[in-house]
GROMACS .gro file of N, CA and C in nm:
model
  204
    1HIS      N    1   5.494   1.700  -3.547
    1HIS     CA    2   5.479   1.732  -3.404
    1HIS      C    3   5.381   1.847  -3.385
    2TYR      N    4   5.393   1.947  -3.471
    2TYR     CA    5   5.306   2.064  -3.462
    2TYR      C    6   5.159   2.026  -3.486
    3THR      N    7   5.139   1.944  -3.591
    3THR     CA    8   5.002   1.903  -3.623
    3THR      C    9   4.944   1.816  -3.511
    4ASP      N   10   5.028   1.733  -3.449
    4ASP     CA   11   4.983   1.650  -3.337
    4ASP      C   12   4.930   1.740  -3.226
    5HIS      N   13   5.007   1.843  -3.197
    5HIS     CA   14   4.972   1.936  -3.089
    5HIS      C   15   4.838   2.004  -3.120
    6GLU      N   16   4.821   2.046  -3.244
    6GLU     CA   17   4.696   2.112  -3.287
    6GLU      C   18   4.578   2.016  -3.272
    7GLY      N   19   4.598   1.893  -3.317
    7GLY     CA   20   4.494   1.791  -3.309
    7GLY      C   21   4.455   1.765  -3.165
    8LEU      N   22   4.555   1.760  -3.078
    8LEU     CA   23   4.533   1.734  -2.936
    8LEU      C   24   4.449   1.845  -2.875
    9ARG      N   25   4.485   1.968  -2.908
    9ARG     CA   26   4.413   2.083  -2.854
    9ARG      C   27   4.268   2.081  -2.903
   10CYS      N   28   4.249   2.044  -3.027
   10CYS     CA   29   4.116   2.037  -3.086
   10CYS      C   30   4.034   1.929  -3.013
   11THR      N   31   4.098   1.815  -2.987
   11THR     CA   32   4.031   1.704  -2.917
   11THR      C   33   3.991   1.748  -2.777
   12ASN      N   34   4.083   1.817  -2.708
   12ASN     CA   35   4.055   1.865  -2.573
   12ASN      C   36   3.937   1.961  -2.573
   13LEU      N   37   3.936   2.050  -2.671
   13LEU     CA   38   3.828   2.148  -2.681
   13LEU      C   39   3.694   2.079  -2.702
   14SER      N   40   3.691   1.984  -2.795
   14SER     CA   41   3.565   1.915  -2.823
   14SER      C   42   3.521   1.832  -2.703
   15MET      N   43   3.619   1.778  -2.629
   15MET     CA   44   3.588   1.700  -2.510
   15MET      C   45   3.526   1.790  -2.404
   16VAL      N   46   3.591   1.905  -2.382
   16VAL     CA   47   3.542   2.002  -2.284
   16VAL      C   48   3.402   2.048  -2.323
   17PHE      N   49   3.383   2.072  -2.452
   17PHE     CA   50   3.253   2.116  -2.502
   17PHE      C   51   3.147   2.009  -2.478
   18SER      N   52   3.183   1.883  -2.507
   18SER     CA   53   3.091   1.771  -2.487
   18SER      C   54   3.051   1.759  -2.342
   19ILE      N   55   3.151   1.769  -2.253
   19ILE     CA   56   3.127   1.759  -2.109
   19ILE      C   57   3.036   1.873  -2.064
   20ALA      N   58   3.066   1.993  -2.112
   20ALA     CA   59   2.986   2.111  -2.075
   20ALA      C   60   2.842   2.093  -2.120
   21LEU      N   61   2.825   2.042  -2.242
   21LEU     CA   62   2.693   2.020  -2.299
   21LEU      C   63   2.618   1.915  -2.218
   22ALA      N   64   2.687   1.806  -2.188
   22ALA     CA   65   2.626   1.697  -2.110
   22ALA      C   66   2.584   1.748  -1.972
   23THR      N   67   2.674   1.824  -1.910
   23THR     CA   68   2.646   1.880  -1.777
   23THR      C   69   2.524   1.970  -1.783
   24PHE      N   70   2.518   2.050  -1.889
   24PHE     CA   71   2.405   2.142  -1.906
   24PHE      C   72   2.273   2.066  -1.915
   25PHE      N   73   2.274   1.959  -1.996
   25PHE     CA   74   2.151   1.881  -2.013
   25PHE      C   75   2.112   1.808  -1.886
   26VAL      N   76   2.213   1.757  -1.814
   26VAL     CA   77   2.186   1.689  -1.687
   26VAL      C   78   2.127   1.789  -1.588
   27ASP      N   79   2.187   1.908  -1.583
   27ASP     CA   80   2.136   2.014  -1.494
   27ASP      C   81   1.992   2.047  -1.527
   28LEU      N   82   1.965   2.060  -1.656
   28LEU     CA   83   1.831   2.093  -1.704
   28LEU      C   84   1.733   1.985  -1.661
   29ALA      N   85   1.772   1.860  -1.681
   29ALA     CA   86   1.685   1.747  -1.645
   29ALA      C   87   1.660   1.745  -1.495
   30LEU      N   88   1.765   1.768  -1.417
   30LEU     CA   89   1.752   1.769  -1.271
   30LEU      C   90   1.662   1.883  -1.226
   31GLN      N   91   1.680   1.998  -1.288
   31GLN     CA   92   1.598   2.115  -1.253
   31GLN      C   93   1.452   2.087  -1.283
   32ARG      N   94   1.426   2.028  -1.400
   32ARG     CA   95   1.288   1.996  -1.439
   32ARG      C   96   1.230   1.896  -1.341
   33THR      N   97   1.309   1.795  -1.305
   33THR     CA   98   1.264   1.693  -1.211
   33THR      C   99   1.235   1.756  -1.076
   34ALA      N  100   1.327   1.842  -1.032
   34ALA     CA  101   1.311   1.909  -0.903
   34ALA      C  102   1.185   1.995  -0.903
   35VAL      N  103   1.164   2.069  -1.010
   35VAL     CA  104   1.046   2.155  -1.021
   35VAL      C  105   0.920   2.070  -1.019
   36ALA      N  106   0.922   1.959  -1.092
   36ALA     CA  107   0.806   1.870  -1.096
   36ALA      C  108   0.778   1.813  -0.958
   37MET      N  109   0.886   1.776  -0.887
   37MET     CA  110   0.872   1.721  -0.752
   37MET      C  111   0.814   1.825  -0.657
   38VAL      N  112   0.867   1.946  -0.665
   38VAL     CA  113   0.820   2.055  -0.579
   38VAL      C  114   0.672   2.083  -0.608
   39ASP      N  115   0.637   2.083  -0.737
   39ASP     CA  116   0.498   2.105  -0.777
   39ASP      C  117   0.408   1.999  -0.717
   40THR      N  118   0.452   1.873  -0.726
   40THR     CA  119   0.374   1.761  -0.673
   40THR      C  120   0.359   1.774  -0.523
   41ILE      N  121   0.470   1.805  -0.455
   41ILE     CA  122   0.468   1.819  -0.308
   41ILE      C  123   0.375   1.934  -0.269
   42THR      N  124   0.386   2.045  -0.340
   42THR     CA  125   0.302   2.162  -0.312
   42THR      C  126   0.155   2.125  -0.330
   43LEU      N  127   0.127   2.052  -0.437
   43LEU     CA  128  -0.010   2.010  -0.466
   43LEU      C  129  -0.061   1.921  -0.354
   44LEU      N  130   0.021   1.823  -0.314
   44LEU     CA  131  -0.018   1.731  -0.206
   44LEU      C  132  -0.040   1.807  -0.077
   45GLN      N  133   0.052   1.897  -0.046
   45GLN     CA  134   0.041   1.977   0.077
   45GLN      C  135  -0.085   2.062   0.073
   46GLY      N  136  -0.111   2.122  -0.042
   46GLY     CA  137  -0.230   2.204  -0.059
   46GLY      C  138  -0.356   2.124  -0.033
   47ASN      N  139  -0.363   2.004  -0.091
   47ASN     CA  140  -0.479   1.917  -0.071
   47ASN      C  141  -0.492   1.878   0.075
   48LEU      N  142  -0.379   1.846   0.136
   48LEU     CA  143  -0.376   1.803   0.275
   48LEU      C  144  -0.425   1.916   0.365
   49VAL      N  145  -0.371   2.035   0.343
   49VAL     CA  146  -0.408   2.152   0.424
   49VAL      C  147  -0.558   2.181   0.407
   50GLU      N  148  -0.605   2.173   0.283
   50GLU     CA  149  -0.748   2.196   0.256
   50GLU      C  150  -0.833   2.096   0.332
   51GLU      N  151  -0.795   1.969   0.325
   51GLU     CA  152  -0.871   1.863   0.394
   51GLU      C  153  -0.872   1.888   0.544
   52LEU      N  154  -0.755   1.920   0.597
   52LEU     CA  155  -0.745   1.945   0.742
   52LEU      C  156  -0.830   2.064   0.782
   53MET      N  157  -0.828   2.169   0.700
   53MET     CA  158  -0.907   2.288   0.729
   53MET      C  159  -1.055   2.256   0.727
   54ILE      N  160  -1.097   2.181   0.625
   54ILE     CA  161  -1.239   2.143   0.613
   54ILE      C  162  -1.279   2.059   0.734
   55LYS      N  163  -1.194   1.961   0.770
   55LYS     CA  164  -1.222   1.876   0.886
   55LYS      C  165  -1.228   1.959   1.012
   56GLY      N  166  -1.134   2.052   1.025
   56GLY     CA  167  -1.130   2.139   1.142
   56GLY      C  168  -1.254   2.225   1.152
   57ILE      N  169  -1.296   2.280   1.038
   57ILE     CA  170  -1.416   2.364   1.035
   57ILE      C  171  -1.538   2.281   1.072
   58GLN      N  172  -1.545   2.159   1.014
   58GLN     CA  173  -1.659   2.071   1.043
   58GLN      C  174  -1.662   2.034   1.191
   59LYS      N  175  -1.543   2.002   1.245
   59LYS     CA  176  -1.533   1.964   1.386
   59LYS      C  177  -1.573   2.082   1.474
   60GLY      N  178  -1.519   2.199   1.440
   60GLY     CA  179  -1.551   2.320   1.516
   60GLY      C  180  -1.699   2.351   1.509
   61ALA      N  181  -1.756   2.333   1.391
   61ALA     CA  182  -1.899   2.361   1.372
   61ALA      C  183  -1.982   2.265   1.456
   62ARG      N  184  -1.939   2.139   1.462
   62ARG     CA  185  -2.012   2.039   1.538
   62ARG      C  186  -2.009   2.073   1.687
   63ILE      N  187  -1.890   2.117   1.731
   63ILE     CA  188  -1.875   2.152   1.873
   63ILE      C  189  -1.965   2.270   1.907
   64ASN      N  190  -1.970   2.366   1.817
   64ASN     CA  191  -2.051   2.486   1.841
   64ASN      C  192  -2.199   2.464   1.810
   65GLY      N  193  -2.230   2.346   1.759
   65GLY     CA  194  -2.369   2.314   1.728
   65GLY      C  195  -2.420   2.385   1.604
   66VAL      N  196  -2.326   2.424   1.517
   66VAL     CA  197  -2.366   2.491   1.393
   66VAL      C  198  -2.352   2.390   1.279
   67VAL      N  199  -2.451   2.380   1.196
   67VAL     CA  200  -2.444   2.289   1.082
   67VAL      C  201  -2.412   2.370   0.957
   68ILE      N  202  -2.306   2.328   0.886
   68ILE     CA  203  -2.267   2.399   0.763
   68ILE      C  204  -2.328   2.324   0.645
   0.00000   0.00000   0.00000
């Protein structure tokens, strides 16, 4: 009975450890994915803003009769 109890506790510990490890890796993967997504979005937004600014400057220049 005593050895059963010890074995059970050991199994629980290894299970908890496995779950913790799995959770950690999933968190890490999600964080990396999230960071990659944010990077991509930031990059896209940056390109978009740049394009809009260039278009705006060109449009403004045309209205003012200035050629860049």
